[in-house]
Amino acid sequence: MNLLLQQKAPIFEALKRHKGNRVVPFDVPGHKGGRGNKELTEFLGENCMKVDVNSMKPLDNLCHPTSVIREAEQIAADAFGAEAAFFIVNGTTAAVQGMIMSVCKTGDKVIMPRNVHRSAINALVVCGAVPVYVNPGVNKELGIPLGMSLEEVKKAILENPEAKAILVNNPTYYGICSDLRGIVSFAHEHNVKVLVDEAHGTHFYFGENMPVSAMAAGADMAAVSMHKTGGSLTQSSFLLCGEGINPQHVRQVLNLTQTTSGSYLLLVSLDVARKNLSLNGKEIFAKTVEYAEYARQEINKLGGYYAFGNELIDYDCIFDFDPTKLSVHTRNVGLAGIEVYDLLRDEYGIQIEFGDISNFLAIISAGDRAMEIERLIASLSEIKRLYGKNDKSGMFDHEYINPEVVIAPQQAFYSDKKSLLIKKSVGQICGEFVMCYPPGIPILAPGERITEDIVNYILYAKEKGCLLTGTEDMAVNNINIVERV
């Protein structure tokens, strides 16, 4: 990384020049620097509204950058150790889909774990690639999916020599990492591209003593959510490319779906966040780890809860662990993770990232304060005392159910479908998604067999208060099933 180069922020500098030039706007957006929407300007601030601008020559164009955006991309590539970097303003969803659609076309096989984000399976619906699922390991005590075993990956590649790519989560939502270097080495020996969903791994590039990043491991492409742990605005991300990837082709693929009206608020947030992490990332993430480790230790002292960490590492399905993740198992206090989530929010004014059937996740960053960490710990202690149950009977004990894929996602999604009560759908083929959001990992994806176990899981998640999404029926009572295969 060139630290002298990293001190620059071309988009930020161009926007400051534009703001100082007092240009009269006869272009979009119609709020004209905020003058046309006073209430919004009062809420967001005049500075924000004045730099919410459209593409123009001095500010470059996201779809075909030749000046300040192009320079910012090159600096970002240097920061991440990539050959090329793309600014993404459609969320990491667009980056994940851009990766898959850049290397796969209709009928091509792509190997992936089933616990991928819905964006990956959406990409298959759009481009027609066919998934070959490697079931992740499962920790039955915690009820969570793990990483992919290197042996399972090797088996999948050898059994599917025509596969174009493999997609790897690095890390999972819970902080679990697979053997990324081992996967890259074996995949490349067999001419398989390695695509990495690093939505939760920005800090791997800038912190010390972190799990290996995708680019450092030699992966071909990586989707990095700067907004999750990197400090940029929500919906902003980077798509990174390694050697052997044609960046001009990737840009063409991205331009199929990414907006032609790229938000300069998102672009400048990426530019400034990258600069901040390049110059200060070691200190930022050292503080983050310190907070997370302290919280883990104190929560484990409460009894019942289990804030898990690197003690889980087995160099197989748990090859490494993200030390910034505060993932907490709750079933031993007689509460589902989503119940603890709701109690923290409604009774204690604490918003955590998500709660599922057995666990919750709190995102820790250097932006937190020690007193807030203490408040979280104290609140969990009180929740255990006031709401904990000794009787765990009737609690669902696993988060991941192995799917049976009957037909490809694209075929199922575009097939003739009919709506059935979820309770009466056992044995049918699913024609849409069902998932808890967050994290957005499908319980069911188009083309998969609906089983009794899956139906029970959906009904239990709904009963416990998980936000279920993906179905055409907004009440999630019915599900669309494929009429004819």
Short mmCIF file of C-alpha atoms in Angstrom, two decimals:
data_model
loop_
_atom_site.label_atom_id
_atom_site.label_comp_id
_atom_site.label_asym_id
_atom_site.label_seq_id
_atom_site.Cartn_x
_atom_site.Cartn_y
_atom_site.Cartn_z
CA MET A 1 0.00 0.00 0.00
CA ASN A 2 1.34 3.42 -1.00
CA LEU A 3 0.62 5.60 2.05
CA LEU A 4 1.43 8.81 0.19
CA LEU A 5 -1.13 7.89 -2.46
CA GLN A 6 -3.67 6.93 0.22
CA GLN A 7 -3.68 10.49 1.60
CA LYS A 8 -5.60 11.56 -1.51
CA ALA A 9 -9.38 11.47 -1.88
CA PRO A 10 -10.11 12.59 -5.47
CA ILE A 11 -13.92 12.51 -5.33
CA PHE A 12 -13.97 14.34 -2.00
CA GLU A 13 -11.57 16.99 -3.33
CA ALA A 14 -13.60 17.42 -6.55
CA LEU A 15 -16.85 17.87 -4.62
CA LYS A 16 -15.25 20.53 -2.40
CA ARG A 17 -14.10 22.41 -5.51
CA HIS A 18 -17.56 22.11 -7.04
CA LYS A 19 -19.22 23.40 -3.88
CA GLY A 20 -16.86 26.38 -3.75
CA ASN A 21 -17.47 27.30 -7.41
CA ARG A 22 -21.11 28.29 -6.71
CA VAL A 23 -22.26 26.85 -10.06
CA VAL A 24 -25.86 27.75 -11.01
CA PRO A 25 -27.70 24.37 -11.34
CA PHE A 26 -29.93 23.88 -14.37
CA ASP A 27 -29.62 20.08 -14.11
CA VAL A 28 -30.96 17.36 -11.85
CA PRO A 29 -31.55 16.77 -8.95
CA GLY A 30 -34.53 19.07 -8.82
CA HIS A 31 -34.08 20.07 -5.20
CA LYS A 32 -31.34 22.47 -6.48
CA GLY A 33 -28.92 22.15 -3.62
CA GLY A 34 -31.74 21.84 -1.12
CA ARG A 35 -33.55 25.08 -1.95
CA GLY A 36 -36.48 23.19 -3.42
CA ASN A 37 -37.05 21.02 -0.34
CA LYS A 38 -36.50 23.04 2.81
CA GLU A 39 -37.75 20.41 5.26
CA LEU A 40 -35.32 17.82 3.90
CA THR A 41 -32.50 20.37 3.93
CA GLU A 42 -33.19 21.21 7.57
CA PHE A 43 -33.11 17.49 8.39
CA LEU A 44 -30.02 16.44 6.40
CA GLY A 45 -28.11 19.71 6.40
CA GLU A 46 -27.24 22.20 3.69
CA ASN A 47 -23.77 20.75 3.03
CA CYS A 48 -25.26 17.33 2.32
CA MET A 49 -27.84 18.69 -0.11
CA LYS A 50 -25.34 20.86 -1.98
CA VAL A 51 -23.13 17.90 -2.82
CA ASP A 52 -26.05 15.65 -3.81
CA VAL A 53 -25.33 16.30 -7.46
CA ASN A 54 -25.55 14.65 -10.86
CA SER A 55 -22.68 13.42 -13.03
CA MET A 56 -20.96 16.32 -14.80
CA LYS A 57 -17.59 16.74 -16.49
CA PRO A 58 -15.64 17.97 -13.42
CA LEU A 59 -17.09 15.16 -11.28
CA ASP A 60 -16.73 12.30 -13.80
CA ASN A 61 -19.26 9.55 -14.57
CA LEU A 62 -19.57 6.29 -12.62
CA CYS A 63 -20.57 4.25 -15.69
CA HIS A 64 -17.53 5.37 -17.71
CA PRO A 65 -15.03 7.07 -15.40
CA THR A 66 -12.07 8.89 -16.92
CA SER A 67 -11.01 11.43 -14.28
CA VAL A 68 -11.67 11.76 -10.53
CA ILE A 69 -13.70 8.53 -10.13
CA ARG A 70 -11.13 6.64 -12.18
CA GLU A 71 -8.32 7.99 -10.00
CA ALA A 72 -10.27 7.10 -6.85
CA GLU A 73 -10.74 3.55 -8.16
CA GLN A 74 -7.01 3.17 -8.71
CA ILE A 75 -6.23 4.43 -5.21
CA ALA A 76 -8.83 2.03 -3.76
CA ALA A 77 -7.25 -0.88 -5.67
CA ASP A 78 -3.90 0.03 -4.10
CA ALA A 79 -5.47 0.17 -0.64
CA PHE A 80 -6.98 -3.31 -0.94
CA GLY A 81 -4.08 -4.94 -2.79
CA ALA A 82 -6.29 -5.51 -5.84
CA GLU A 83 -5.63 -5.17 -9.56
CA ALA A 84 -8.82 -3.14 -9.99
CA ALA A 85 -11.59 -1.72 -7.78
CA PHE A 86 -15.09 -0.53 -8.61
CA PHE A 87 -17.24 1.88 -6.61
CA ILE A 88 -20.63 0.25 -6.00
CA VAL A 89 -23.67 2.34 -5.04
CA ASN A 90 -26.32 -0.39 -5.34
CA GLY A 91 -25.15 -2.18 -2.20
CA THR A 92 -22.96 -5.24 -1.92
CA THR A 93 -25.87 -7.05 -3.58
CA ALA A 94 -24.76 -5.44 -6.85
CA ALA A 95 -21.13 -6.40 -6.20
CA VAL A 96 -21.99 -10.06 -5.51
CA GLN A 97 -24.18 -10.21 -8.60
CA GLY A 98 -21.50 -8.47 -10.65
CA MET A 99 -18.96 -11.13 -9.64
CA ILE A 100 -21.15 -14.05 -10.60
CA MET A 101 -22.46 -12.51 -13.81
CA SER A 102 -18.91 -11.58 -14.90
CA VAL A 103 -17.72 -15.20 -14.94
CA CYS A 104 -20.92 -17.27 -15.42
CA LYS A 105 -23.57 -17.45 -18.11
CA THR A 106 -26.68 -19.56 -18.65
CA GLY A 107 -26.09 -23.22 -17.79
CA ASP A 108 -22.66 -22.67 -16.21
CA LYS A 109 -22.12 -24.31 -12.83
CA VAL A 110 -21.05 -22.26 -9.82
CA ILE A 111 -20.08 -23.97 -6.57
CA MET A 112 -21.26 -22.24 -3.41
CA PRO A 113 -22.28 -22.88 0.18
CA ARG A 114 -26.03 -22.90 0.67
CA ASN A 115 -25.82 -20.28 3.44
CA VAL A 116 -25.08 -17.53 0.91
CA HIS A 117 -26.86 -14.18 0.92
CA ARG A 118 -29.94 -14.01 -1.29
CA SER A 119 -28.04 -11.70 -3.69
CA ALA A 120 -25.96 -14.67 -4.87
CA ILE A 121 -28.99 -16.80 -5.66
CA ASN A 122 -30.68 -13.76 -7.24
CA ALA A 123 -27.70 -13.60 -9.61
CA LEU A 124 -28.41 -17.20 -10.65
CA VAL A 125 -32.05 -16.28 -11.32
CA VAL A 126 -30.91 -13.41 -13.56
CA CYS A 127 -28.04 -15.05 -15.46
CA GLY A 128 -29.21 -18.68 -15.48
CA ALA A 129 -26.14 -20.23 -13.89
CA VAL A 130 -26.73 -23.44 -11.95
CA PRO A 131 -25.69 -23.84 -8.30
CA VAL A 132 -23.70 -26.78 -6.99
CA TYR A 133 -24.11 -26.52 -3.24
CA VAL A 134 -21.43 -27.50 -0.75
CA ASN A 135 -23.25 -27.90 2.52
CA PRO A 136 -21.40 -25.97 5.20
CA GLY A 137 -20.46 -27.66 8.42
CA VAL A 138 -22.98 -27.26 11.20
CA ASN A 139 -22.34 -26.68 14.89
CA LYS A 140 -25.32 -28.46 16.43
CA GLU A 141 -24.79 -26.98 19.88
CA LEU A 142 -24.91 -23.42 18.56
CA GLY A 143 -27.30 -24.25 15.75
CA ILE A 144 -25.29 -22.31 13.17
CA PRO A 145 -23.84 -23.05 9.73
CA LEU A 146 -20.04 -22.93 9.58
CA GLY A 147 -17.56 -22.54 6.74
CA MET A 148 -16.87 -24.97 3.92
CA SER A 149 -14.47 -27.82 4.58
CA LEU A 150 -11.57 -27.83 2.13
CA GLU A 151 -12.15 -31.55 1.55
CA GLU A 152 -15.80 -30.89 0.63
CA VAL A 153 -14.72 -28.13 -1.73
CA LYS A 154 -12.16 -30.41 -3.41
CA LYS A 155 -14.82 -33.09 -3.80
CA ALA A 156 -17.25 -30.61 -5.41
CA ILE A 157 -14.63 -29.34 -7.85
CA LEU A 158 -13.52 -32.85 -8.84
CA GLU A 159 -17.13 -33.97 -9.33
CA ASN A 160 -17.94 -30.84 -11.37
CA PRO A 161 -14.82 -30.21 -13.50
CA GLU A 162 -16.82 -27.93 -15.81
CA ALA A 163 -17.67 -25.50 -12.97
CA LYS A 164 -16.68 -21.93 -13.78
CA ALA A 165 -16.43 -20.53 -10.26
CA ILE A 166 -16.74 -21.09 -6.55
CA LEU A 167 -18.27 -18.52 -4.19
CA VAL A 168 -16.95 -18.34 -0.61
CA ASN A 169 -18.33 -16.43 2.39
CA ASN A 170 -15.43 -14.71 4.19
CA PRO A 171 -16.51 -14.41 6.95
CA THR A 172 -20.04 -15.66 7.59
CA TYR A 173 -22.45 -13.43 9.50
CA TYR A 174 -21.34 -15.21 12.69
CA GLY A 175 -17.62 -14.59 12.04
CA ILE A 176 -16.67 -18.05 10.74
CA CYS A 177 -13.98 -18.26 8.03
CA SER A 178 -13.13 -21.11 5.65
CA ASP A 179 -9.61 -22.07 4.52
CA LEU A 180 -9.53 -19.40 1.84
CA ARG A 181 -5.91 -19.90 0.79
CA GLY A 182 -6.44 -23.66 0.46
CA ILE A 183 -9.63 -23.17 -1.56
CA VAL A 184 -7.97 -20.65 -3.90
CA SER A 185 -4.96 -22.90 -4.47
CA PHE A 186 -7.02 -26.00 -5.34
CA ALA A 187 -9.59 -24.09 -7.41
CA HIS A 188 -6.93 -22.39 -9.50
CA GLU A 189 -5.22 -25.73 -10.15
CA HIS A 190 -8.51 -26.78 -11.77
CA ASN A 191 -9.20 -23.51 -13.63
CA VAL A 192 -12.05 -22.49 -11.32
CA LYS A 193 -12.42 -18.80 -10.44
CA VAL A 194 -12.76 -17.91 -6.75
CA LEU A 195 -15.34 -15.26 -5.88
CA VAL A 196 -15.52 -14.06 -2.28
CA ASP A 197 -18.47 -12.46 -0.51
CA GLU A 198 -16.64 -10.26 2.00
CA ALA A 199 -19.68 -8.24 3.00
CA HIS A 200 -18.53 -8.50 6.62
CA GLY A 201 -14.78 -8.53 6.04
CA THR A 202 -13.66 -4.97 5.24
CA HIS A 203 -11.47 -4.91 8.35
CA PHE A 204 -9.50 -7.95 7.16
CA TYR A 205 -7.66 -5.58 4.79
CA PHE A 206 -6.72 -2.93 7.33
CA GLY A 207 -6.53 -4.50 10.80
CA GLU A 208 -3.67 -6.50 12.29
CA ASN A 209 -3.91 -10.20 13.22
CA MET A 210 -7.08 -10.64 11.19
CA PRO A 211 -8.15 -13.64 9.09
CA VAL A 212 -6.74 -13.53 5.57
CA SER A 213 -8.49 -11.24 3.10
CA ALA A 214 -9.65 -12.39 -0.32
CA MET A 215 -7.07 -10.40 -2.26
CA ALA A 216 -4.22 -11.53 0.03
CA ALA A 217 -5.35 -15.14 -0.48
CA GLY A 218 -5.18 -14.74 -4.27
CA ALA A 219 -8.94 -14.78 -4.97
CA ASP A 220 -10.16 -13.57 -8.35
CA MET A 221 -12.89 -11.20 -7.14
CA ALA A 222 -14.31 -9.94 -3.84
CA ALA A 223 -17.38 -7.95 -2.82
CA VAL A 224 -16.60 -5.74 0.19
CA SER A 225 -19.26 -3.90 2.20
CA MET A 226 -17.45 -0.75 3.26
CA HIS A 227 -20.64 0.49 4.90
CA LYS A 228 -20.84 -2.44 7.33
CA THR A 229 -17.52 -2.17 9.12
CA GLY A 230 -15.59 0.40 7.10
CA GLY A 231 -17.40 3.64 7.93
CA SER A 232 -18.98 4.60 4.59
CA LEU A 233 -22.68 5.32 4.05
CA THR A 234 -25.23 2.51 3.85
CA GLN A 235 -25.49 0.96 0.37
CA SER A 236 -21.88 1.74 -0.62
CA SER A 237 -19.39 -1.03 -1.38
CA PHE A 238 -16.34 -2.00 -3.41
CA LEU A 239 -15.97 -4.76 -5.98
CA LEU A 240 -12.35 -5.89 -6.16
CA CYS A 241 -10.61 -7.80 -8.95
CA GLY A 242 -7.42 -9.84 -8.82
CA GLU A 243 -5.16 -11.00 -11.63
CA GLY A 244 -6.75 -12.81 -14.53
CA ILE A 245 -9.98 -10.79 -14.49
CA ASN A 246 -10.77 -8.37 -17.31
CA PRO A 247 -11.92 -5.18 -15.52
CA GLN A 248 -13.39 -3.70 -18.70
CA HIS A 249 -15.74 -6.68 -18.98
CA VAL A 250 -16.64 -6.40 -15.29
CA ARG A 251 -17.59 -2.75 -15.75
CA GLN A 252 -19.86 -3.70 -18.66
CA VAL A 253 -21.57 -6.30 -16.49
CA LEU A 254 -21.99 -3.85 -13.60
CA ASN A 255 -23.50 -1.30 -15.98
CA LEU A 256 -26.28 -3.76 -16.85
CA THR A 257 -27.85 -3.27 -13.43
CA GLN A 258 -26.13 -0.46 -11.53
CA THR A 259 -27.78 2.95 -11.60
CA THR A 260 -26.70 5.55 -14.16
CA SER A 261 -27.35 8.19 -11.48
CA GLY A 262 -24.65 7.24 -9.00
CA SER A 263 -25.10 9.06 -5.69
CA TYR A 264 -22.13 11.32 -4.97
CA LEU A 265 -22.98 11.10 -1.28
CA LEU A 266 -22.27 7.36 -1.46
CA LEU A 267 -19.24 7.80 -3.72
CA VAL A 268 -17.59 10.42 -1.51
CA SER A 269 -18.30 8.32 1.59
CA LEU A 270 -16.39 5.43 0.00
CA ASP A 271 -13.53 7.71 -0.97
CA VAL A 272 -13.17 9.23 2.51
CA ALA A 273 -13.73 5.92 4.35
CA ARG A 274 -11.02 4.25 2.26
CA LYS A 275 -8.64 7.10 3.07
CA ASN A 276 -9.44 6.84 6.79
CA LEU A 277 -8.91 3.07 6.94
CA SER A 278 -5.71 3.21 4.88
CA LEU A 279 -4.19 5.76 7.24
CA ASN A 280 -5.79 4.77 10.56
CA GLY A 281 -7.17 1.24 10.10
CA LYS A 282 -4.71 -0.53 12.41
CA GLU A 283 -5.67 1.67 15.37
CA ILE A 284 -9.39 1.64 14.50
CA PHE A 285 -9.66 -2.13 14.36
CA ALA A 286 -7.35 -2.73 17.33
CA LYS A 287 -9.86 -0.72 19.37
CA THR A 288 -12.75 -2.66 17.82
CA VAL A 289 -11.19 -6.00 18.79
CA GLU A 290 -10.49 -4.72 22.30
CA TYR A 291 -14.15 -3.79 22.77
CA ALA A 292 -15.39 -7.09 21.29
CA GLU A 293 -13.03 -9.24 23.39
CA TYR A 294 -14.01 -7.41 26.57
CA ALA A 295 -17.72 -7.82 25.81
CA ARG A 296 -17.21 -11.53 25.04
CA GLN A 297 -15.46 -12.15 28.35
CA GLU A 298 -18.02 -10.24 30.42
CA ILE A 299 -21.06 -11.79 28.71
CA ASN A 300 -19.64 -15.28 29.29
CA LYS A 301 -19.29 -14.47 32.99
CA LEU A 302 -23.07 -13.91 33.17
CA GLY A 303 -23.78 -17.62 32.71
CA GLY A 304 -26.24 -19.10 30.22
CA TYR A 305 -25.15 -16.91 27.34
CA TYR A 306 -22.24 -18.06 25.19
CA ALA A 307 -20.34 -15.36 23.29
CA PHE A 308 -18.23 -17.59 21.10
CA GLY A 309 -14.83 -16.82 19.63
CA ASN A 310 -11.58 -18.33 18.37
CA GLU A 311 -11.83 -21.31 20.74
CA LEU A 312 -14.09 -22.80 18.06
CA ILE A 313 -11.27 -22.91 15.48
CA ASP A 314 -10.68 -26.46 14.25
CA TYR A 315 -8.83 -25.64 10.97
CA ASP A 316 -11.57 -27.42 9.05
CA CYS A 317 -15.09 -25.95 8.84
CA ILE A 318 -13.94 -23.22 11.25
CA PHE A 319 -10.55 -22.38 9.82
CA ASP A 320 -10.46 -18.95 11.44
CA PHE A 321 -12.67 -16.54 13.38
CA ASP A 322 -13.31 -12.83 13.01
CA PRO A 323 -12.38 -11.31 16.39
CA THR A 324 -14.58 -8.24 15.86
CA LYS A 325 -17.78 -10.29 15.78
CA LEU A 326 -19.88 -10.39 18.95
CA SER A 327 -22.02 -13.45 18.23
CA VAL A 328 -23.92 -14.70 21.28
CA HIS A 329 -25.76 -18.00 21.75
CA THR A 330 -28.93 -17.56 23.81
CA ARG A 331 -30.75 -20.87 23.90
CA ASN A 332 -29.29 -21.87 27.28
CA VAL A 333 -31.12 -18.97 28.93
CA GLY A 334 -34.34 -20.29 27.43
CA LEU A 335 -34.70 -17.48 24.88
CA ALA A 336 -34.41 -17.35 21.11
CA GLY A 337 -31.92 -14.85 19.74
CA ILE A 338 -34.74 -12.86 18.18
CA GLU A 339 -36.46 -12.64 21.58
CA VAL A 340 -33.30 -11.13 23.09
CA TYR A 341 -33.11 -8.79 20.08
CA ASP A 342 -36.66 -7.58 20.71
CA LEU A 343 -36.15 -7.17 24.45
CA LEU A 344 -32.94 -5.18 23.96
CA ARG A 345 -34.67 -2.85 21.51
CA ASP A 346 -38.06 -2.46 23.19
CA GLU A 347 -37.13 -2.52 26.87
CA TYR A 348 -33.54 -1.25 26.95
CA GLY A 349 -33.18 1.04 23.94
CA ILE A 350 -30.37 -1.03 22.40
CA GLN A 351 -30.38 -1.88 18.70
CA ILE A 352 -28.32 -4.92 17.69
CA GLU A 353 -27.73 -6.24 14.18
CA PHE A 354 -29.96 -9.29 14.20
CA GLY A 355 -31.38 -12.14 16.20
CA ASP A 356 -32.20 -15.57 14.82
CA ILE A 357 -33.50 -18.75 16.36
CA SER A 358 -30.56 -19.44 18.66
CA ASN A 359 -28.19 -16.45 18.54
CA PHE A 360 -27.85 -12.73 18.17
CA LEU A 361 -25.14 -10.58 16.63
CA ALA A 362 -24.00 -7.19 17.87
CA ILE A 363 -21.78 -5.23 15.48
CA ILE A 364 -18.88 -3.67 17.36
CA SER A 365 -16.77 -0.82 15.98
CA ALA A 366 -14.36 1.85 17.14
CA GLY A 367 -17.33 4.22 16.96
CA ASP A 368 -18.79 2.55 20.04
CA ARG A 369 -18.11 3.81 23.55
CA ALA A 370 -17.04 1.84 26.59
CA MET A 371 -20.13 2.95 28.53
CA GLU A 372 -22.36 1.57 25.75
CA ILE A 373 -20.59 -1.80 25.88
CA GLU A 374 -21.23 -1.85 29.65
CA ARG A 375 -24.88 -0.98 29.06
CA LEU A 376 -25.26 -3.94 26.68
CA ILE A 377 -23.68 -6.32 29.19
CA ALA A 378 -25.83 -5.04 32.06
CA SER A 379 -28.99 -5.28 29.94
CA LEU A 380 -28.23 -8.90 29.02
CA SER A 381 -27.74 -9.70 32.70
CA GLU A 382 -31.13 -8.21 33.53
CA ILE A 383 -32.85 -9.94 30.61
CA LYS A 384 -31.55 -13.27 31.87
CA ARG A 385 -32.82 -12.52 35.38
CA LEU A 386 -36.25 -11.23 34.35
CA TYR A 387 -37.05 -13.24 31.23
CA GLY A 388 -34.79 -16.29 31.23
CA LYS A 389 -36.33 -19.75 31.37
CA ASN A 390 -34.87 -22.97 32.67
CA ASP A 391 -37.15 -25.03 30.44
CA LYS A 392 -35.77 -25.20 26.89
CA SER A 393 -38.35 -27.69 25.62
CA GLY A 394 -40.05 -26.65 22.42
CA MET A 395 -37.09 -24.53 21.29
CA PHE A 396 -35.83 -25.06 17.75
CA ASP A 397 -32.24 -26.22 17.89
CA HIS A 398 -30.73 -25.62 14.44
CA GLU A 399 -30.33 -22.73 12.05
CA TYR A 400 -29.35 -24.53 8.85
CA ILE A 401 -31.30 -27.21 6.99
CA ASN A 402 -29.69 -29.06 4.06
CA PRO A 403 -31.68 -28.24 0.93
CA GLU A 404 -32.81 -30.60 -1.81
CA VAL A 405 -32.38 -28.77 -5.11
CA VAL A 406 -34.83 -30.10 -7.68
CA ILE A 407 -34.54 -27.52 -10.47
CA ALA A 408 -32.36 -24.46 -11.17
CA PRO A 409 -33.35 -21.18 -9.48
CA GLN A 410 -34.02 -19.40 -12.78
CA GLN A 411 -36.32 -22.15 -14.05
CA ALA A 412 -38.27 -22.21 -10.78
CA PHE A 413 -38.54 -18.43 -10.48
CA TYR A 414 -39.95 -17.99 -13.99
CA SER A 415 -42.18 -21.10 -13.96
CA ASP A 416 -45.95 -21.16 -13.64
CA LYS A 417 -46.73 -21.03 -9.93
CA LYS A 418 -49.65 -21.23 -7.57
CA SER A 419 -50.08 -20.12 -3.99
CA LEU A 420 -50.50 -22.61 -1.13
CA LEU A 421 -50.71 -22.28 2.62
CA ILE A 422 -47.20 -22.84 3.96
CA LYS A 423 -48.59 -25.50 6.30
CA LYS A 424 -49.85 -27.45 3.26
CA SER A 425 -46.79 -27.05 1.03
CA VAL A 426 -44.69 -30.04 2.23
CA GLY A 427 -43.33 -32.01 -0.72
CA GLN A 428 -43.77 -29.19 -3.25
CA ILE A 429 -41.07 -27.27 -5.11
CA CYS A 430 -40.58 -23.71 -3.93
CA GLY A 431 -41.03 -20.97 -6.53
CA GLU A 432 -39.79 -18.00 -4.49
CA PHE A 433 -37.58 -17.07 -1.54
CA VAL A 434 -38.31 -17.33 2.17
CA MET A 435 -35.78 -15.82 4.57
CA CYS A 436 -35.34 -14.01 7.84
CA TYR A 437 -33.97 -10.51 7.32
CA PRO A 438 -31.42 -9.76 8.52
CA PRO A 439 -29.27 -11.69 7.65
CA GLY A 440 -30.99 -12.43 4.33
CA ILE A 441 -29.82 -16.04 3.98
CA PRO A 442 -32.67 -17.98 2.36
CA ILE A 443 -34.46 -20.68 4.35
CA LEU A 444 -35.90 -21.67 0.97
CA ALA A 445 -34.78 -20.62 -2.50
CA PRO A 446 -36.54 -21.14 -5.85
CA GLY A 447 -36.22 -24.71 -7.06
CA GLU A 448 -35.85 -26.38 -3.65
CA ARG A 449 -38.05 -29.08 -2.12
CA ILE A 450 -40.22 -27.91 0.77
CA THR A 451 -39.88 -30.34 3.67
CA GLU A 452 -41.68 -30.69 6.97
CA ASP A 453 -38.53 -29.61 8.80
CA ILE A 454 -38.37 -26.41 6.74
CA VAL A 455 -42.06 -25.65 7.27
CA ASN A 456 -41.65 -26.13 11.03
CA TYR A 457 -38.64 -23.81 10.98
CA ILE A 458 -40.55 -21.09 9.10
CA LEU A 459 -43.54 -21.29 11.43
CA TYR A 460 -41.29 -21.25 14.52
CA ALA A 461 -39.32 -18.25 13.23
CA LYS A 462 -42.57 -16.43 12.53
CA GLU A 463 -43.93 -17.25 15.99
CA LYS A 464 -40.77 -15.94 17.68
CA GLY A 465 -40.94 -12.64 15.82
CA CYS A 466 -38.35 -12.97 13.03
CA LEU A 467 -38.99 -10.64 10.08
CA LEU A 468 -39.72 -13.07 7.27
CA THR A 469 -39.33 -11.74 3.74
CA GLY A 470 -39.15 -12.92 0.13
CA THR A 471 -42.67 -14.24 -0.38
CA GLU A 472 -45.24 -12.61 -2.62
CA ASP A 473 -47.68 -12.93 0.28
CA MET A 474 -46.65 -10.04 2.55
CA ALA A 475 -48.20 -11.81 5.57
CA VAL A 476 -46.07 -14.91 4.85
CA ASN A 477 -49.00 -17.28 5.32
CA ASN A 478 -48.82 -18.61 1.77
CA ILE A 479 -45.95 -19.66 -0.48
CA ASN A 480 -45.70 -19.90 -4.26
CA ILE A 481 -44.97 -23.40 -5.47
CA VAL A 482 -43.98 -24.61 -8.95
CA GLU A 483 -46.97 -26.09 -10.74
CA ARG A 484 -45.15 -28.17 -13.36
CA VAL A 485 -41.51 -29.25 -13.64
#
